[in-house]
Every structure is written in C-alpha cells, then in structure tokens.
PDB file of C-alpha atoms in Angstrom:
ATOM      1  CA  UNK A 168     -73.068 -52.995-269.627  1.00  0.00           C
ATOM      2  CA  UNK A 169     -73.534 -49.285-269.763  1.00  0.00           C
ATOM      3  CA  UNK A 170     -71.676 -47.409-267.037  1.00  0.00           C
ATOM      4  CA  UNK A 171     -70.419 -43.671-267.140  1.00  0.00           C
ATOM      5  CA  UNK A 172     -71.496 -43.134-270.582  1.00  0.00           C
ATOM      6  CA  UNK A 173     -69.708 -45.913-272.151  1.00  0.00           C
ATOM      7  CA  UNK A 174     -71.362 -49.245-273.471  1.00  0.00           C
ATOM      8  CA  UNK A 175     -68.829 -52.578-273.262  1.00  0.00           C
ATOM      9  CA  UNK A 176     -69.984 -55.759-273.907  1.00  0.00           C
ATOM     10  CA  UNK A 177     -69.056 -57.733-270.842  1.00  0.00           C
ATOM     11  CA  UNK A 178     -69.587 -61.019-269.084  1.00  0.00           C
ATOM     12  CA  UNK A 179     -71.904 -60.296-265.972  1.00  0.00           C
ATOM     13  CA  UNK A 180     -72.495 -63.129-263.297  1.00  0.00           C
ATOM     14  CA  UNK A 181     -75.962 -62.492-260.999  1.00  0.00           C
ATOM     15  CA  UNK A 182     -75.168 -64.656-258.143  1.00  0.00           C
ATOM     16  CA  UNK A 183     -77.597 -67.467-256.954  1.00  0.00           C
ATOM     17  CA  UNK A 184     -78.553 -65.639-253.685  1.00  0.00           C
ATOM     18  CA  UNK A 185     -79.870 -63.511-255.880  1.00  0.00           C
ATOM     19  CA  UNK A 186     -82.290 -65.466-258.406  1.00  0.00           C
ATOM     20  CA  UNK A 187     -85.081 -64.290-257.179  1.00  0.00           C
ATOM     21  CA  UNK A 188     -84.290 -60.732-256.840  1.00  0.00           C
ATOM     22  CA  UNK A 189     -85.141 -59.525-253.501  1.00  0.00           C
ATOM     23  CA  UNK A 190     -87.825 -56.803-253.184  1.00  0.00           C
ATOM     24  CA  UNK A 191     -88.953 -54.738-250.363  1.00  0.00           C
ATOM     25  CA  UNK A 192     -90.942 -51.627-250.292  1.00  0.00           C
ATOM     26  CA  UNK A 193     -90.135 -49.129-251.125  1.00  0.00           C
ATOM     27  CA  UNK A 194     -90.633 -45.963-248.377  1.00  0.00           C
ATOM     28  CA  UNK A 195     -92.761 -43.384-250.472  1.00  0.00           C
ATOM     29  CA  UNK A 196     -96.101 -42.802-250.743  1.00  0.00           C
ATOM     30  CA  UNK A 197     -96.647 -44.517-254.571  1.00  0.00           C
ATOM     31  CA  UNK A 198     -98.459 -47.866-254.114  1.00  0.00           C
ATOM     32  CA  UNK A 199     -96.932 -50.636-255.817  1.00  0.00           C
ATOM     33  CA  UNK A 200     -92.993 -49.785-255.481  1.00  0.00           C
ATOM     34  CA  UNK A 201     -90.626 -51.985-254.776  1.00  0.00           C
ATOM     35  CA  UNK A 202     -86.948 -51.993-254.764  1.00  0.00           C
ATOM     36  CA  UNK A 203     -84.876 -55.106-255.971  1.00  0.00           C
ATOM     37  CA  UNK A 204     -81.590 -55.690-255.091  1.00  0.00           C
ATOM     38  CA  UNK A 205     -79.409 -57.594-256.957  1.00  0.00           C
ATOM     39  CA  UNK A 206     -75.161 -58.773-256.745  1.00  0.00           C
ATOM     40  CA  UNK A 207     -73.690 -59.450-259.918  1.00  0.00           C
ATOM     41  CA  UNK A 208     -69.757 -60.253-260.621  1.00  0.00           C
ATOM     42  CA  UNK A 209     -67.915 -58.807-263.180  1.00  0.00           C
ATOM     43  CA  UNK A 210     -64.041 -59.653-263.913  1.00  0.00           C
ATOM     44  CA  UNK A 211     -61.956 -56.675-263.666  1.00  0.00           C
ATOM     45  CA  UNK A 212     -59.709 -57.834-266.763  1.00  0.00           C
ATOM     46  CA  UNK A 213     -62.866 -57.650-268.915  1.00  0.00           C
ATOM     47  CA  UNK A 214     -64.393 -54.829-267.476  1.00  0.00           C
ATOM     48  CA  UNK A 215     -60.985 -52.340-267.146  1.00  0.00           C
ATOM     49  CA  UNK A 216     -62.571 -50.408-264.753  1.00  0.00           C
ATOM     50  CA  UNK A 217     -63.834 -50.375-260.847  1.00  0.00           C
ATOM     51  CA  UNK A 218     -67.142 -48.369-260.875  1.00  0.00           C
ATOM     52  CA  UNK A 219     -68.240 -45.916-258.082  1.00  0.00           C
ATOM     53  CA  UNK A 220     -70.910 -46.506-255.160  1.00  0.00           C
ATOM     54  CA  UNK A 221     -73.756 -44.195-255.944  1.00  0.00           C
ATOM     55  CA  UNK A 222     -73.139 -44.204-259.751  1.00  0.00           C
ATOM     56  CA  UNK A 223     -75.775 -45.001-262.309  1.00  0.00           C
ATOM     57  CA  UNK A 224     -75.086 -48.528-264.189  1.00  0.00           C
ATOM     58  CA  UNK A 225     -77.307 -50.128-267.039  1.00  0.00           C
ATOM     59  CA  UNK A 226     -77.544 -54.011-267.798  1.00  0.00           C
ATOM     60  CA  UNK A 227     -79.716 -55.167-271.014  1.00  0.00           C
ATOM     61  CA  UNK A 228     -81.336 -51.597-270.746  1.00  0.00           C
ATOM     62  CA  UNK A 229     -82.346 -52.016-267.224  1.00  0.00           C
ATOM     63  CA  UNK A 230     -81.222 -49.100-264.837  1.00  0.00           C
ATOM     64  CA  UNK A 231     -79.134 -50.142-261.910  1.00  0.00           C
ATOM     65  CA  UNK A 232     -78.104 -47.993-258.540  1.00  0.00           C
ATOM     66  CA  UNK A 233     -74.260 -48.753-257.128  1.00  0.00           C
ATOM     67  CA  UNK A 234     -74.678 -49.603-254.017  1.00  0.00           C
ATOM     68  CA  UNK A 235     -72.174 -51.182-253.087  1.00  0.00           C
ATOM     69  CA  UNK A 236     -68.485 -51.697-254.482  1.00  0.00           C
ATOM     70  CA  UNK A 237     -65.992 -54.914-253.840  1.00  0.00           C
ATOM     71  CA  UNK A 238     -62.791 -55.607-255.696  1.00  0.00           C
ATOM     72  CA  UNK A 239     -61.465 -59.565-254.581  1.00  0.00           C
ATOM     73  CA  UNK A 240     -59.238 -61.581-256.144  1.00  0.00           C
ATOM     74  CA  UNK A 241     -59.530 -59.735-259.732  1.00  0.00           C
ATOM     75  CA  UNK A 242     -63.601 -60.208-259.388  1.00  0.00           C
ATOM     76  CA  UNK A 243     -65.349 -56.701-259.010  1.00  0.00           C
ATOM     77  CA  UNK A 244     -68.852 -57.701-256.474  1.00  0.00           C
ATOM     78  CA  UNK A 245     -71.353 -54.978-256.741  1.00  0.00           C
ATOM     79  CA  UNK A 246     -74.404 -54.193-254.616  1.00  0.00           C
ATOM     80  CA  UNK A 247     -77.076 -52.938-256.955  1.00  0.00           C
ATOM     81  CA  UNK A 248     -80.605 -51.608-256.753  1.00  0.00           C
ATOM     82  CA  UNK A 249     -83.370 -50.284-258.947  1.00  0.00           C
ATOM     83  CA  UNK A 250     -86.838 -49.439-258.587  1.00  0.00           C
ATOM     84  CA  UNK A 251     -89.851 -51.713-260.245  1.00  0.00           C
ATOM     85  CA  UNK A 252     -94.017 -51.937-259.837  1.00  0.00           C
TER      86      UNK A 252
END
C-alpha cells in the first residue's frame, strides 16, 4: 500500500460484497468509463495510520480515491474508487 508518499507492505482485506467490483458510469462525455468501487479492511496496528477521505491511495500499483473513512474496533473500513475502461 502506497498512501501519502510512503510505501508499507500491509495486509489488505477486499470484502466479499465487493468481489465483483461494482461499476457504474461514469458522468463525462468519454465512452467506455466506468467507476469501480471497492471496500477493503486494513488493521490499524499494521497500518499505523488512519488515512484521509479525498486522499490518493495505491494498492499493487492500482490508483485508488478515499472515499470514505471508518475506524471500528481497531479495523480501518475504507470506501474507495478509481476510474477503468
């Protein structure tokens, strides 16, 4: 995981509502869009850090969009979102 400049090698979880990464159109005018959205877990312990809503966050070189930021029971949720064809 790549988040605020800094690489950490990190257990992530991408939760089973999410297995098929849900896509919807994206509102522009390029054909062929789509925007996935995606929850993954992260333990806090491992991580060190809570990240920001709006921030920029890579996993295995693919770019992610914070949208979205829980903290529950030591387990950091986050609502994320990136842009695919």
């Amino acid at each position: 995981v790549e988040y605020d400049g800094k690489m950490k090698t990190i257990p992530v979880i991408f939760t089973s509502d999410t297995a098929g990464n849900r896509k919807r159109s994206v509102k522009d005018k390029a054909e062929g869009l789509y925007k996935i959205s995606v929850v993954v877990r992260i333990q806090l312990e491992s991580w060190g850090i809570t990240p920001r809503k709006g921030k920029t966050l890579y996993i295995d070189d693919e770019e992610y969009r914070i949208g979205a930021v829980t903290s529950v029971d030591g387990e950091i949720i986050l609502g994320l979102e990136r842009v695919d064809e």
